XYZ file of C-alpha atoms in Angstrom:
145
model
C -14.468 2.605 -14.868
C -18.213 2.118 -15.510
C -19.160 4.488 -12.646
C -16.762 7.244 -13.962
C -19.234 8.751 -16.624
C -22.105 8.743 -13.889
C -20.092 10.261 -11.233
C -18.003 12.687 -13.237
C -15.700 14.920 -11.104
C -16.597 13.158 -7.815
C -15.428 9.761 -9.290
C -11.541 10.407 -8.085
C -12.778 11.408 -4.597
C -14.954 8.361 -3.905
C -12.548 5.886 -5.560
C -10.118 7.006 -3.086
C -12.539 6.681 -0.109
C -13.280 3.129 -1.223
C -9.544 2.154 -1.241
C -9.161 3.879 2.050
C -12.082 1.749 3.422
C -10.550 -1.175 1.819
C -7.534 -0.554 3.815
C -9.324 -0.581 7.359
C -10.908 -3.589 6.299
C -7.710 -5.315 5.677
C -6.616 -4.313 8.938
C -9.462 -5.952 9.989
C -9.216 -9.401 8.469
C -5.543 -9.425 9.706
C -6.821 -9.173 13.287
C -9.343 -11.675 12.620
C -6.681 -14.052 11.431
C -4.624 -13.026 14.919
C -1.807 -11.730 12.495
C 0.607 -9.836 14.532
C 1.420 -5.992 14.138
C 3.459 -5.074 17.211
C 6.520 -3.646 15.264
C 7.656 -2.823 11.766
C 8.574 -6.488 10.818
C 5.142 -7.611 11.978
C 3.126 -5.123 10.196
C 4.931 -5.991 6.882
C 4.406 -9.622 7.209
C 0.754 -9.248 8.027
C 0.196 -6.518 5.311
C 1.546 -8.812 2.583
C -0.347 -11.606 3.559
C -3.381 -9.725 3.540
C -2.614 -8.004 0.059
C -2.165 -11.851 -1.109
C -5.522 -12.804 0.543
C -7.281 -9.651 -1.126
C -5.677 -9.460 -4.729
C -4.434 -13.120 -5.200
C -1.109 -14.882 -5.259
C 0.602 -13.045 -8.160
C 2.019 -10.391 -5.655
C 5.606 -10.995 -5.138
C 7.448 -9.443 -2.508
C 10.787 -9.502 -0.361
C 10.816 -8.172 3.170
C 13.911 -6.490 4.673
C 13.891 -5.530 8.489
C 15.903 -3.373 10.374
C 15.540 -3.332 14.059
C 11.963 -2.792 15.570
C 11.589 0.886 14.039
C 11.189 0.170 10.254
C 11.028 -2.323 7.693
C 11.014 -2.305 3.800
C 9.088 -4.166 1.891
C 9.976 -4.818 -2.049
C 7.161 -5.720 -4.239
C 8.372 -7.534 -7.433
C 5.093 -8.331 -9.097
C 2.033 -6.622 -8.582
C -1.300 -8.028 -9.753
C -2.742 -4.451 -10.457
C 0.171 -3.564 -12.861
C -0.221 -7.201 -14.500
C -3.742 -6.385 -15.357
C -3.015 -2.827 -16.411
C -0.271 -4.172 -18.814
C -2.690 -6.752 -20.421
C -5.204 -4.013 -21.086
C -2.319 -1.856 -22.480
C -2.896 0.994 -20.145
C -0.698 3.694 -18.648
C -0.396 2.334 -15.217
C 0.589 5.610 -13.279
C -3.220 6.038 -12.287
C -2.655 2.871 -9.831
C -0.317 4.774 -7.514
C -2.810 6.630 -5.730
C -5.206 3.563 -5.066
C -2.298 1.485 -3.622
C -0.957 4.524 -1.650
C -4.362 4.772 -0.172
C -4.575 1.076 0.564
C -1.197 0.338 2.020
C -0.958 3.678 4.331
C -4.425 3.125 5.841
C -3.753 -0.726 6.023
C -0.506 -0.204 7.904
C -2.121 2.376 10.159
C -4.753 0.466 11.008
C -2.800 -2.527 11.744
C -0.841 -0.108 14.409
C -1.532 3.331 14.756
C 2.041 4.013 15.910
C 3.366 3.202 12.342
C 2.916 4.842 8.775
C 3.978 3.612 5.469
C 6.043 5.572 2.843
C 6.689 5.082 -0.667
C 10.305 5.089 -1.765
C 9.794 3.387 -5.379
C 6.655 2.572 -7.405
C 6.489 0.189 -10.587
C 3.469 1.932 -11.955
C 5.455 5.251 -11.855
C 8.213 3.615 -13.919
C 10.449 2.124 -11.368
C 11.924 -1.327 -11.500
C 9.820 -2.473 -8.089
C 8.143 -0.933 -5.261
C 9.653 -0.193 -2.104
C 7.622 0.761 0.962
C 9.259 1.752 4.037
C 7.215 1.082 7.333
C 8.310 3.341 10.193
C 7.397 4.508 13.505
C 5.566 7.844 13.123
C 7.327 9.382 16.272
C 10.643 8.733 13.984
C 9.711 11.043 11.456
C 11.036 14.336 11.473
C 8.551 17.143 10.941
C 9.708 19.607 8.123
C 9.743 22.927 9.316
C 8.875 25.887 6.917
C 11.716 27.775 6.111
C 11.879 31.579 6.410
């Protein structure tokens, strides 16, 4: 927040770039720890391990697995949301940061997979729900007309 006045309109773009870079670093940490990332289950587990290493033990998650093609991570408690609530701020600004970090980490762990948010606590949902899926299973939306 200290940099926002100095950077002006460039702040949001630069901050997004930082979170993307941090996601790539998270994947590098996972590789250095030999955390697996061969399928959605391994990616979910490795991503949440690195998330805890980077942001502390306050993160509480539950992982649900569906075959090798997709996994769902439910975050029940988030350290970012906790800090934001302590400062009595509106948490919606957190979503773009978390999105950039989570997608970049997932795709850096295994380029064949990506992540989609289904629910987000900072956007008012009860918990966060992230779906990890193989990219080749996503159906492209074709323009109508």
